[in-house]
Short mmCIF file of C-alpha atoms (C1' of nucleotides) in Angstrom, two decimals:
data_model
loop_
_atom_site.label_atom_id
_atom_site.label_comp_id
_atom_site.label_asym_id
_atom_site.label_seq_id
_atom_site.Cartn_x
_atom_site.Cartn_y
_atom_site.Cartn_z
CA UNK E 4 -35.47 -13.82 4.01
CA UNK E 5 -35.32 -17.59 3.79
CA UNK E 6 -32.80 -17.70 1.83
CA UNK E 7 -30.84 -15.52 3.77
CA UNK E 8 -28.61 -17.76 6.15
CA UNK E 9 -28.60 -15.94 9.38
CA UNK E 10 -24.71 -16.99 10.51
CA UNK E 11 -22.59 -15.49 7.90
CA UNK E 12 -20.48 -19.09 6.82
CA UNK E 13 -17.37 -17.59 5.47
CA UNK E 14 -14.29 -18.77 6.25
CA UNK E 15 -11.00 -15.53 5.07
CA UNK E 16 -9.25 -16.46 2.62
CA UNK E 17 -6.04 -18.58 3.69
CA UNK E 18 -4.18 -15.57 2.18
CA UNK E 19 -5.26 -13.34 4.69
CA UNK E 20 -4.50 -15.70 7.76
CA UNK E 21 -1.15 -15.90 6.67
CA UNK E 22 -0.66 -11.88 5.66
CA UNK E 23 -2.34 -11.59 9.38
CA UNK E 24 -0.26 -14.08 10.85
CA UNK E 25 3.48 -12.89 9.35
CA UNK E 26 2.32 -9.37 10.14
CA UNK E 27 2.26 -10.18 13.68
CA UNK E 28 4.97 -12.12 13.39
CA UNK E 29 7.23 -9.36 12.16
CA UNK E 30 5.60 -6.32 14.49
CA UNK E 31 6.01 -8.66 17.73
CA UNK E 32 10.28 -8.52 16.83
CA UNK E 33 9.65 -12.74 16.60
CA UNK E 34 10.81 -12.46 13.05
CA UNK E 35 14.40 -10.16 13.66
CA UNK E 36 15.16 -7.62 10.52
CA UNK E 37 17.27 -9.20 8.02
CA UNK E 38 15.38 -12.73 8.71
CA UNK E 39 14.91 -14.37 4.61
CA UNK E 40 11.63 -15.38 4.10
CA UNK E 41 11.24 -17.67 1.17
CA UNK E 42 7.92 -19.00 -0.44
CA UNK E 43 8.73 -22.66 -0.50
CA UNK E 44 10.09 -22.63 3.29
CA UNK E 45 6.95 -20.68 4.51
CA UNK E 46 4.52 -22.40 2.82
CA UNK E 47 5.93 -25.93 4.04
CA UNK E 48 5.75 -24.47 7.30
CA UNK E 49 2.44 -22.97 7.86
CA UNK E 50 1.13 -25.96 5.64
CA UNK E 51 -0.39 -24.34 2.72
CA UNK E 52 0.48 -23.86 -0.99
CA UNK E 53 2.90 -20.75 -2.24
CA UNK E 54 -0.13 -19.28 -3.84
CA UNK E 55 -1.88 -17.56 -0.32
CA UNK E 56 2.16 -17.27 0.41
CA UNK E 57 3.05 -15.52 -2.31
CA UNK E 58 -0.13 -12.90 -2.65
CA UNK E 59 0.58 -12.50 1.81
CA UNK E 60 3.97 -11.67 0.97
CA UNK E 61 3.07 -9.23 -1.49
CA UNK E 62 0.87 -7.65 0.38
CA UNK E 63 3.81 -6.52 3.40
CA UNK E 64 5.90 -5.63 0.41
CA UNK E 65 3.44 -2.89 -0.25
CA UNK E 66 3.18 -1.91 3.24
CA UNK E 67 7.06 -1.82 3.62
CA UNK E 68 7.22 -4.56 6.35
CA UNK E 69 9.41 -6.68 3.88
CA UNK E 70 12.03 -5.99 1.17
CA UNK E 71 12.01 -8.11 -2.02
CA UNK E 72 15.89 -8.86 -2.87
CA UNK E 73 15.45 -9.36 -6.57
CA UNK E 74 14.92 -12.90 -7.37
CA UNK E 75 16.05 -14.37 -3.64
CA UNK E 76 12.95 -13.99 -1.33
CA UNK E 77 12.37 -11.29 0.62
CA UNK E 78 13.89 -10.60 4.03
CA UNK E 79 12.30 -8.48 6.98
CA UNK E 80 12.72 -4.62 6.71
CA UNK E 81 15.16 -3.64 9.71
CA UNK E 82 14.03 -0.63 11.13
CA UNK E 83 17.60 1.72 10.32
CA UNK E 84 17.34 4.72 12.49
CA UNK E 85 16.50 6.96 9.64
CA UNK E 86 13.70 4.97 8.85
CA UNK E 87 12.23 5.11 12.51
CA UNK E 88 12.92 8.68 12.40
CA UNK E 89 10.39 9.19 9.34
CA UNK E 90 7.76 6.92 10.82
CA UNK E 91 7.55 9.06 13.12
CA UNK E 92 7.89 12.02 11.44
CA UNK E 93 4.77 11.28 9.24
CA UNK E 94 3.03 10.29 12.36
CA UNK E 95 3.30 13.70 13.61
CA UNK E 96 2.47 15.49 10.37
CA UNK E 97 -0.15 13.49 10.07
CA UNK E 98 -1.64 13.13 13.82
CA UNK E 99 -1.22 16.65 13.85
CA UNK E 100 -3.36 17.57 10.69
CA UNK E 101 -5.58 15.11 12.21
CA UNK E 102 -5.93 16.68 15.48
CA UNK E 103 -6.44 20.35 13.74
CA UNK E 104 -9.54 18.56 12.13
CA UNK E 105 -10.67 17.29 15.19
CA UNK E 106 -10.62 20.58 17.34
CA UNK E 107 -13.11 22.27 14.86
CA UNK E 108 -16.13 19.50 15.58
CA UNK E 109 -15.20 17.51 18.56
CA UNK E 110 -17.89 18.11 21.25
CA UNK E 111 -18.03 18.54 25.14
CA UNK E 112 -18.79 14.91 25.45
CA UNK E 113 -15.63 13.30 24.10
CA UNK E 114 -13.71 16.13 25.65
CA UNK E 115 -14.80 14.71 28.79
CA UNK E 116 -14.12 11.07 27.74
CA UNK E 117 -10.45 12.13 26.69
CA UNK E 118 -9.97 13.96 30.70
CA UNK E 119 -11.22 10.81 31.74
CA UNK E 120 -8.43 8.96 29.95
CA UNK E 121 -6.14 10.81 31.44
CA UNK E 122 -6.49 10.82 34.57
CA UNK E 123 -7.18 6.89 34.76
CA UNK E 124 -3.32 7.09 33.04
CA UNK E 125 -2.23 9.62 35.96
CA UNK E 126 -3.66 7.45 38.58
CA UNK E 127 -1.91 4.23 36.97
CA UNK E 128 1.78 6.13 36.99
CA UNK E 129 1.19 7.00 40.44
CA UNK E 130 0.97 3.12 41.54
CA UNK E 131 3.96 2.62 38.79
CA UNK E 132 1.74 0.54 36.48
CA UNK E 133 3.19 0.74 33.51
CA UNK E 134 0.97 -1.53 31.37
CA UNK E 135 -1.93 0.52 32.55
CA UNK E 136 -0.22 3.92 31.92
CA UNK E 137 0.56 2.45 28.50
CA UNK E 138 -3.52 1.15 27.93
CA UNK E 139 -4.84 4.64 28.77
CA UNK E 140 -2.61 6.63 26.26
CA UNK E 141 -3.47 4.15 23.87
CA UNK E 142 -6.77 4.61 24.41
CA UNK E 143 -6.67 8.35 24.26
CA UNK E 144 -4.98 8.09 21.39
CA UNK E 145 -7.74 5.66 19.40
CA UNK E 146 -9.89 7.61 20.48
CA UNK E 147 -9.43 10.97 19.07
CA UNK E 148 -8.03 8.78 15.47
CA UNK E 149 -12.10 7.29 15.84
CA UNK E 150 -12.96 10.92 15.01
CA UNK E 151 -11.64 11.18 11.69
CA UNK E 152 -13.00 8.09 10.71
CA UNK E 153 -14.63 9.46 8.04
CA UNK E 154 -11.42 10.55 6.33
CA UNK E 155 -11.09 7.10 5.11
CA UNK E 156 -7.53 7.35 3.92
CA UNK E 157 -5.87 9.35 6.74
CA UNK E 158 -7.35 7.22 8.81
CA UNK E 159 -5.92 4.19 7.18
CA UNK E 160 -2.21 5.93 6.83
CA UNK E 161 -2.27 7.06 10.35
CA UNK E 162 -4.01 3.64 12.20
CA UNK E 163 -1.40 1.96 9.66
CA UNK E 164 1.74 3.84 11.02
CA UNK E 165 0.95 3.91 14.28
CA UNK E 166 0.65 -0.42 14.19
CA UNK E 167 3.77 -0.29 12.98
CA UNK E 168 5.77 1.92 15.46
CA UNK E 169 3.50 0.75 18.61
CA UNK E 170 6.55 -1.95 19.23
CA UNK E 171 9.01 1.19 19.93
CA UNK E 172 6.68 3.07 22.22
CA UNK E 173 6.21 0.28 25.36
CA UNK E 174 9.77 1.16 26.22
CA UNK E 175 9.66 4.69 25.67
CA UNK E 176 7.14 4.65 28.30
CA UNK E 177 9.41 2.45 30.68
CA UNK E 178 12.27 5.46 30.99
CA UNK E 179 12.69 7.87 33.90
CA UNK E 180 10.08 10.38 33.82
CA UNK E 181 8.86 8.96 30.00
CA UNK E 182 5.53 8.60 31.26
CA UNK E 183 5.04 11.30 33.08
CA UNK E 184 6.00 13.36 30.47
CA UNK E 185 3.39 11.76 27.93
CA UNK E 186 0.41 12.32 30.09
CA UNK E 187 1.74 15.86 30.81
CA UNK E 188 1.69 16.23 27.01
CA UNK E 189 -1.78 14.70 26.68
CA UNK E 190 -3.23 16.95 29.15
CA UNK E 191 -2.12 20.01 26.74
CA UNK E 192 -3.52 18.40 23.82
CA UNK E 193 -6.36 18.44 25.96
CA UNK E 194 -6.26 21.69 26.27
CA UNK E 195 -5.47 23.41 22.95
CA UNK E 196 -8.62 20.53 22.14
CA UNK E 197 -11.02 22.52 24.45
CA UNK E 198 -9.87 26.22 23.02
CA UNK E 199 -10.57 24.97 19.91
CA UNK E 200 -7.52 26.58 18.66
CA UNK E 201 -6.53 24.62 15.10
CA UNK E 202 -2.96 25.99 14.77
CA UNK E 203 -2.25 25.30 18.95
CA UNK E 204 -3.39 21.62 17.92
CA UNK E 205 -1.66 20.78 15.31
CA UNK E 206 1.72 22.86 16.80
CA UNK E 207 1.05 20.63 20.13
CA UNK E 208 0.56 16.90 18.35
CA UNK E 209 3.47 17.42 16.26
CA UNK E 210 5.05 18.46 19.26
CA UNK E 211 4.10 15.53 21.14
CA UNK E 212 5.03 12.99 18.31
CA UNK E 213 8.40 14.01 17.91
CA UNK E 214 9.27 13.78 21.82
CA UNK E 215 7.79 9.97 21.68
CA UNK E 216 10.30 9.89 18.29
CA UNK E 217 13.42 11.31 20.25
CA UNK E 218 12.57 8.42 23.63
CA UNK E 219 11.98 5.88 20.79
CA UNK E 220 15.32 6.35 18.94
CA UNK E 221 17.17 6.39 22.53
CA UNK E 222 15.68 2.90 23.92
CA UNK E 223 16.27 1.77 20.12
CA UNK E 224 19.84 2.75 19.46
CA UNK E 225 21.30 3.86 22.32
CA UNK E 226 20.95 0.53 24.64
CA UNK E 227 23.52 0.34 27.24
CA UNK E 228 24.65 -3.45 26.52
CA UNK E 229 23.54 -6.45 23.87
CA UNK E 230 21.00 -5.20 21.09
CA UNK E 231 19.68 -7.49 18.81
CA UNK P 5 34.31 -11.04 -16.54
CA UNK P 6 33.12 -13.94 -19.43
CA UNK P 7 30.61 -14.81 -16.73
CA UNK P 8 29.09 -11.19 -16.26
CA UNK P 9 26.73 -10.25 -18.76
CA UNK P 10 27.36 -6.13 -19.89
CA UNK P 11 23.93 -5.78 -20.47
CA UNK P 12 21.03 -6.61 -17.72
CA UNK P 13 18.85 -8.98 -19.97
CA UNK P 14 15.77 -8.81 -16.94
CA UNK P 15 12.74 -8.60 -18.16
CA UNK P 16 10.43 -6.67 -16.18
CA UNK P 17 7.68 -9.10 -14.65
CA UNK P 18 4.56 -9.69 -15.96
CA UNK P 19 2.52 -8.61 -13.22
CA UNK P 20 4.13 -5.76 -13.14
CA UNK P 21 3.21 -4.89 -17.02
CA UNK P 22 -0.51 -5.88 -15.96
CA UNK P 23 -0.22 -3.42 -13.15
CA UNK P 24 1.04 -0.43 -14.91
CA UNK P 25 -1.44 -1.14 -17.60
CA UNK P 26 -4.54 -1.05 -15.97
CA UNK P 27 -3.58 1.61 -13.42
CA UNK P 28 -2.99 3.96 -16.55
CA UNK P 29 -6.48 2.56 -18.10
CA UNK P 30 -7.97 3.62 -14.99
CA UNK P 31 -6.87 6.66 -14.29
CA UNK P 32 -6.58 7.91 -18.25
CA UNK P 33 -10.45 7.41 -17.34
CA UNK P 34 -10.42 4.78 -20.03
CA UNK P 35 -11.88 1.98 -17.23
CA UNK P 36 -14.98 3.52 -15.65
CA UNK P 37 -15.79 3.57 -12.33
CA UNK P 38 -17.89 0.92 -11.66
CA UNK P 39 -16.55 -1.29 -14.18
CA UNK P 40 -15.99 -4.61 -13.46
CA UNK P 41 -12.68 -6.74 -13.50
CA UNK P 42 -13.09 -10.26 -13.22
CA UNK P 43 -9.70 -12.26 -13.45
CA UNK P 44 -10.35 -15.10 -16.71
CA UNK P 45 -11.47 -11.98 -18.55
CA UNK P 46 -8.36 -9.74 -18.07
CA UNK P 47 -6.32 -12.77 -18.72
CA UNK P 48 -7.84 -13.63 -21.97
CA UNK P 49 -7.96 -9.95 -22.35
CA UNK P 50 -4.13 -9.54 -22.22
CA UNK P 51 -3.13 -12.95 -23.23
CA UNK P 52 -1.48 -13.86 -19.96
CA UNK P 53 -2.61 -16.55 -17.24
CA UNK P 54 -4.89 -15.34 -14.10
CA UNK P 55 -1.63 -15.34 -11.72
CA UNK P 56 0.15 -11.85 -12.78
CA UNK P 57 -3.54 -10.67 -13.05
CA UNK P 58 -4.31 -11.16 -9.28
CA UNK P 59 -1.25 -9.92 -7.99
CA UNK P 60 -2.00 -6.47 -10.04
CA UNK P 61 -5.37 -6.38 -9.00
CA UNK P 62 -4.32 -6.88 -5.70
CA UNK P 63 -1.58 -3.87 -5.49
CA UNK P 64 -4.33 -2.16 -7.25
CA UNK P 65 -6.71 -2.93 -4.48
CA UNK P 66 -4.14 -2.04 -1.88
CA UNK P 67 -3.84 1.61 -3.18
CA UNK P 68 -7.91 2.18 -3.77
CA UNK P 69 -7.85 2.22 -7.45
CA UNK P 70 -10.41 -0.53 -7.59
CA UNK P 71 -12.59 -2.24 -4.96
CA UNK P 72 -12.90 -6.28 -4.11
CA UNK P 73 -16.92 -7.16 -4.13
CA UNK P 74 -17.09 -10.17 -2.03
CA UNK P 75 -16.48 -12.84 -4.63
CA UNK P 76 -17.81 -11.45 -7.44
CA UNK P 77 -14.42 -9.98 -8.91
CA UNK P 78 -13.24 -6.17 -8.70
CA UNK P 79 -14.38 -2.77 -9.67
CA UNK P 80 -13.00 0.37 -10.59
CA UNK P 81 -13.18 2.83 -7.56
CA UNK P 82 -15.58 5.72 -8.39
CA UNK P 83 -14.49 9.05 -6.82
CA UNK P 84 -17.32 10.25 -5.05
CA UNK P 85 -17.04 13.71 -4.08
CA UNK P 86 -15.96 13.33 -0.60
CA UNK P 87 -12.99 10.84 -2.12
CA UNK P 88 -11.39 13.64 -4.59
CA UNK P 89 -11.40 16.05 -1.78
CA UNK P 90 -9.54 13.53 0.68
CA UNK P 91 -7.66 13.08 -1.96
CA UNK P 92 -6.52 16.77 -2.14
CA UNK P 93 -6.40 17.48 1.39
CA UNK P 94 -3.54 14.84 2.15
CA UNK P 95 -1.77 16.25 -0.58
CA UNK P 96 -1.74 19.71 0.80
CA UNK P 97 -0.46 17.87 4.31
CA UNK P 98 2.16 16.15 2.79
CA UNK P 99 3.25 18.24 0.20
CA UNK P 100 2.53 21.11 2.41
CA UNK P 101 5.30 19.55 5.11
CA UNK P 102 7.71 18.72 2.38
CA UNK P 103 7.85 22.05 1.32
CA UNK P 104 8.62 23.23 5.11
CA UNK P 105 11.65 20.75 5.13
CA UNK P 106 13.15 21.68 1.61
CA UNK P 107 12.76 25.18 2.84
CA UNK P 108 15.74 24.27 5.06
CA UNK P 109 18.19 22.88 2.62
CA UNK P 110 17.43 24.40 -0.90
CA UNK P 111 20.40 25.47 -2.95
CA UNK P 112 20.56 28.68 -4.81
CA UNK P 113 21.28 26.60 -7.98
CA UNK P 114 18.16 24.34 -7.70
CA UNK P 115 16.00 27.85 -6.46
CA UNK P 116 16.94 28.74 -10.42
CA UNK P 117 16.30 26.02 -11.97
CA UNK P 118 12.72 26.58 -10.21
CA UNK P 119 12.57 30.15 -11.48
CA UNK P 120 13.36 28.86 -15.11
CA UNK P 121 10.22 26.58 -14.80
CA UNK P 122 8.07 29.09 -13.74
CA UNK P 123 9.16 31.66 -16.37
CA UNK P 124 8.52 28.90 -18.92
CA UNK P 125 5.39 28.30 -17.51
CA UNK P 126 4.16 31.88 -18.00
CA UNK P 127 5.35 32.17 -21.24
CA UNK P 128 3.35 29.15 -22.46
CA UNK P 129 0.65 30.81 -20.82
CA UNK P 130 1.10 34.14 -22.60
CA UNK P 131 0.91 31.95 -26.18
CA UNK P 132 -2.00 29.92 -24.53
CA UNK P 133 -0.26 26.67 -24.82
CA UNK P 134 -2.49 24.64 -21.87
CA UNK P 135 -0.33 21.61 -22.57
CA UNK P 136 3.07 23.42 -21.98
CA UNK P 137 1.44 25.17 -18.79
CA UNK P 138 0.96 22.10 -17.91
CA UNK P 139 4.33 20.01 -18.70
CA UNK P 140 6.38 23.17 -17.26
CA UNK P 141 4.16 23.48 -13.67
CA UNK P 142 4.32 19.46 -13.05
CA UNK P 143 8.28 20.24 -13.78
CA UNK P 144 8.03 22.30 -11.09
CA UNK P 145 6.61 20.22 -8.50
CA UNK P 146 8.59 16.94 -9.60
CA UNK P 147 11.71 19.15 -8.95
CA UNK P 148 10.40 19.86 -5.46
CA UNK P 149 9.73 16.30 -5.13
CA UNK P 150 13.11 15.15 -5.93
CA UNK P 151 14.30 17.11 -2.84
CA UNK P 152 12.69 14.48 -0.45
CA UNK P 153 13.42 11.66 -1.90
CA UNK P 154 15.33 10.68 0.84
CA UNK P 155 12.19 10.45 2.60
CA UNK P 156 11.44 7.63 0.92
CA UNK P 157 8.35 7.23 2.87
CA UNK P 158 6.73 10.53 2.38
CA UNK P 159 8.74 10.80 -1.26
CA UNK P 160 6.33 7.59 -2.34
CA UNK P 161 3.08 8.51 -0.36
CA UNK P 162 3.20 12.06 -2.37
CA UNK P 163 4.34 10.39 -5.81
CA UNK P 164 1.96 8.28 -5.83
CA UNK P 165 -1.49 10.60 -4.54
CA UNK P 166 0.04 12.97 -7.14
CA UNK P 167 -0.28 10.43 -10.18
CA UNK P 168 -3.29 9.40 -8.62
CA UNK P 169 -5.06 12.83 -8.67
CA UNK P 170 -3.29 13.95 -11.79
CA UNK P 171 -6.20 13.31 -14.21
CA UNK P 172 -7.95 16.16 -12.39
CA UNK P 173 -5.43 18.90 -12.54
CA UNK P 174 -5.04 18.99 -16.45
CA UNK P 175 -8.75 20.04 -16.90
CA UNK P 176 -8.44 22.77 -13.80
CA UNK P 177 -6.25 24.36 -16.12
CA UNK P 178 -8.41 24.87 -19.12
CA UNK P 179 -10.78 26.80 -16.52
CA UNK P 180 -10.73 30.34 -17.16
CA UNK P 181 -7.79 31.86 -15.08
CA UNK P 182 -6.52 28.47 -13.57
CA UNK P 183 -3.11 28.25 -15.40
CA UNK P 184 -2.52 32.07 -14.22
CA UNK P 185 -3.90 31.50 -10.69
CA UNK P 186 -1.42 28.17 -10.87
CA UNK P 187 1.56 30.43 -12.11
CA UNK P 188 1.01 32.85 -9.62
CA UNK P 189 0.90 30.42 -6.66
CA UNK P 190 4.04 28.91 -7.41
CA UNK P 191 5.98 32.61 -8.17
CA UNK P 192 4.76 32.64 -4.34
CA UNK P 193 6.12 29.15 -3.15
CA UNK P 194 9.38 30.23 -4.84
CA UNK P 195 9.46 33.52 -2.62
CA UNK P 196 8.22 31.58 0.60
CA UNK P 197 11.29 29.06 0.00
CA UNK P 198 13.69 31.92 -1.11
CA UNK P 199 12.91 33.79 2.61
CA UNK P 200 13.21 30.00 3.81
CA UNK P 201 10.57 30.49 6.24
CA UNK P 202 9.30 26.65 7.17
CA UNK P 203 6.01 28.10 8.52
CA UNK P 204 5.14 30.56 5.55
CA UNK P 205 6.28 27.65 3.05
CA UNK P 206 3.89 24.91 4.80
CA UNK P 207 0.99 27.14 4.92
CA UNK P 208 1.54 28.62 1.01
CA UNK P 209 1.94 24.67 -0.62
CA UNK P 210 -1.04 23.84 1.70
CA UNK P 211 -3.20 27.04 0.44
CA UNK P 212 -1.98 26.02 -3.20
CA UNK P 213 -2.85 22.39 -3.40
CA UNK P 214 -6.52 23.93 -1.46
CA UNK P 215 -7.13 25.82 -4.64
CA UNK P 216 -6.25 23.20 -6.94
CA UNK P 217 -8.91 21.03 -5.31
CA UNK P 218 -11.62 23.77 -5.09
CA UNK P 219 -10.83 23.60 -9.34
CA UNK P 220 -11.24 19.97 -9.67
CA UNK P 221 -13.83 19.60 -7.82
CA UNK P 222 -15.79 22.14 -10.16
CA UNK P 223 -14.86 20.51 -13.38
CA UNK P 224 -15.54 17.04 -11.94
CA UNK P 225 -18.92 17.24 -10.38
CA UNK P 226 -20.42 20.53 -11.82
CA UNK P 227 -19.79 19.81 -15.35
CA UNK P 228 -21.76 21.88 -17.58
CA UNK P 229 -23.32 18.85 -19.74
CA UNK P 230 -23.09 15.50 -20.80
CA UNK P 231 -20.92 14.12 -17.92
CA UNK P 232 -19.55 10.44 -18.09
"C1'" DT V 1 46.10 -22.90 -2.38
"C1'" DT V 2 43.40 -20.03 -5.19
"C1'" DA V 3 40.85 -18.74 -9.10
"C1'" DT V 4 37.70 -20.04 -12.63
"C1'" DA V 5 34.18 -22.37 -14.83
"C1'" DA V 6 30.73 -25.71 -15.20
"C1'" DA V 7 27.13 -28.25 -13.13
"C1'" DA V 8 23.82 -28.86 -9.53
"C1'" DA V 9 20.54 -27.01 -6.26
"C1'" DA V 10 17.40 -23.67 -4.78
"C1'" DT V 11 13.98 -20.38 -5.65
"C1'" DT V 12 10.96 -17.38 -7.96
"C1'" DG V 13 7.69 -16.33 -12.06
"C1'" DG V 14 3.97 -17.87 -14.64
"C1'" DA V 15 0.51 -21.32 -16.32
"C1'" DT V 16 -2.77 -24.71 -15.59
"C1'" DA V 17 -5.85 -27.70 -13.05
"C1'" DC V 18 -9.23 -28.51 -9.75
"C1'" DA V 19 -12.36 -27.42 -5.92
"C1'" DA V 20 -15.50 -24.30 -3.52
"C1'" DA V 21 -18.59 -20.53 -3.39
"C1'" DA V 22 -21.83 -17.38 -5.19
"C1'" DT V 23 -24.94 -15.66 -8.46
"C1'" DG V 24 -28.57 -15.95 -11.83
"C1'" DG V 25 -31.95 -18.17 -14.18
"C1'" DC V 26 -35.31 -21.77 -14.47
"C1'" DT V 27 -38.77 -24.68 -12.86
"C1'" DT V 28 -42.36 -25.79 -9.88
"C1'" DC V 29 -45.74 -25.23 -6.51
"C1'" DC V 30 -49.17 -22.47 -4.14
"C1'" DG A 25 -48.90 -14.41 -11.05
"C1'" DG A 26 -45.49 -14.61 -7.55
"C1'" DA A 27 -42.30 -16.71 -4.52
"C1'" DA A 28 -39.28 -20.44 -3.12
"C1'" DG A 29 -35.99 -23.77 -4.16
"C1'" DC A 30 -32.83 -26.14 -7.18
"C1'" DC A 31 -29.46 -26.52 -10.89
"C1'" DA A 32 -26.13 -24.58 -14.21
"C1'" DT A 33 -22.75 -21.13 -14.93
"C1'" DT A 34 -19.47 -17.96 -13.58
"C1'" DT A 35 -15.65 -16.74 -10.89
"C1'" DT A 36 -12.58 -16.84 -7.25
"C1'" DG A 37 -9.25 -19.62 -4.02
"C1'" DT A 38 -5.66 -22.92 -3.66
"C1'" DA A 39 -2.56 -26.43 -5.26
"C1'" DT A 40 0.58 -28.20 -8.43
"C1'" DC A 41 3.55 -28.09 -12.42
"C1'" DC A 42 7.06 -26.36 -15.55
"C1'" DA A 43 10.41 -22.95 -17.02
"C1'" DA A 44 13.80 -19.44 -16.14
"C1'" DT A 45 17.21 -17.50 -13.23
"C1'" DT A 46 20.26 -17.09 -9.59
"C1'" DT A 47 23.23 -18.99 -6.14
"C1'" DT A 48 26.14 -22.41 -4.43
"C1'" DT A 49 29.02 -26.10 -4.84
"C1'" DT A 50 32.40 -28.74 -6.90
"C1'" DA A 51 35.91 -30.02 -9.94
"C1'" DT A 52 39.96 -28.66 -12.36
"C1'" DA A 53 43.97 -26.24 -13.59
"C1'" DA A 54 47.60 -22.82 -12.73
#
DNA sequence: TTATAAAAAATTGGATACAAAATGGCTTCC
DNA sequence: GGAAGCCATTTTGTATCCAATTTTTTATAA
């Protein structure tokens, strides 16, 4: 155990800066759909070689964050409504599943935890706090996707998706009576969770999904004046 | 029109050669699990530099075929028990929710052609032809498949856990009464999607793709003898 | 002025070169 | 004999270089 150096002393990969860096880039709406994104101009920017570039770039190609356009770059996905649409449509066929999983094992303790959740989000809508409304849904949310954990892939697909669409669901929460109507839902998620009822779950997340879907695709394509 | 060539002359990238090639190697079971990849080797190997090689191994990577160790170059992703049935459980989600959605749009002329595969199917199983069982029943789901495409989303994620778990499902057939249970189940998806009931489809594809795991997971981990 | 074609510029694809990190074996010391 | 430390080897990470291809520009002619 001498040898073993107690800090670990390794630095990522510049590859994965960058991938984590354009990511963020491109979820935060900095980097508009249809922006080109070419190797040499990126890597003069950020200061590295095309190599980490290239291998980054690759990487959001496989996630779908970026399209290649054959032999000039690759330019930001935009987000056409049919797209959003099946986001969230595997979102809730996948939530859902995830939640039918969940209501077989979960146990009194984290059903608590989740009613906690809750009402900390009810309180926050009562003073108007948005942002906090927003936290505690999230949180109720992670939560129950911490369950399935061990379902390394769905896990993965679903944490993945949900990154990706978080952008669209901060305004959902912002219309009239859009976050009342997501704690309502979360309190009958609750529910179906403590009857243990697999089919009532999965009905009731799918359920859930597809509302956030319909607010998402309104505050997306339906603003009243300048978009994009 | 001197300027535009008739005939594409693109040549399909290296990488993506390297990529298709070891992904069959691996899952023709050719590559063992637990085999190890290092870069100069597969280059040598395949008489290309180490560049194309990374980028495979790294859309390899991305969709769990093999696993990075640290610095010490990749290996091939063993299935472990609990992997295979993961495996087989999103494809009964996904698969199981396409199936609800074609229900909804299915033509009379492509609910024949689905009929013809299935009668093909079961007369390759009356002359015990395993391989034509086989060829006619993957017909049959590819068809299905087609239907989605427009999904792109869910149209790749089920493409690609298909070809990834398809190395399984031509030994479940050899077991006694698999290729007649598989016949049978899909006489019954073509019924549930003939009554175009969404919730009766769903559940059938999902009980369907259930079975098919319960057979792979016999003739991968309870082989009689020499395994591996 | 417009269309066409050739040349120039930009950009990716692939190969190579070099540096850094990790492992494995070897030596040495107790 | 065993353990600790050092050196050589292996292998990845990044940069640079060259070739191929595509786009854009420019020049020329109708």
């Amino acid at each position: 155990m001498a040898s073993r150096s107690p800090q670990k002393k390794k630095r990522p990969p510049i590859r994965e800066s960058v991938y984590e860096h354009l990511k963020a880039e491109i979820l935060s709406g900095h980097l508009d759909p249809g922006r080109k994104l070419t190797e040499e101009h990126l890597a003069k920017t950020l200061g590295v070689s095309r190599t980490p570039i290239r291998e980054a770039l690759y990487k959001l190609d496989s996630e779908g964050l970026i399209k290649p356009r054959n032999k000039r770059g690759f330019i930001v996905s935009g987000d056409s409504r049919d797209e959003v649409e099946e986001l969230f449509e595997l979102r809730s066929i996948l939530e859902g599943y995830a939640l039918r999983v969940i209501s077989q094992t979960i146990s009194e303790e984290i059903l608590g935890q989740l009613k906690g959740f809750i009402q900390n989000a009810e309180e926050a809508l009562k003073k108007n706090k948005i942002e906090e409304v927003f936290k505690w849904n999230t949180q109720f949310h992670d939560s129950l996707h911490e369950l399935i954990i061990k379902k390394a892939r769905l896990y993965r697909l679903i944490v993945n998706i949900r990154k990706y669409v978080l952008r669209y669901r901060k305004d959902t929460l912002r219309y009239p009576d859009g976050g009342r109507r997501s704690v309502e839902d979360h309190k009958k998620i609750l529910m179906a969770l403590r009857l243990r009822d697999p089919d009532l779950c999965e009905r009731i997340m799918r359920e859930h999904i597809q509302e956030a879907r319909e607010d998402a695709l309104l505050s997306l394509f339906e603003k009243p004046s300048g978009f994009k």
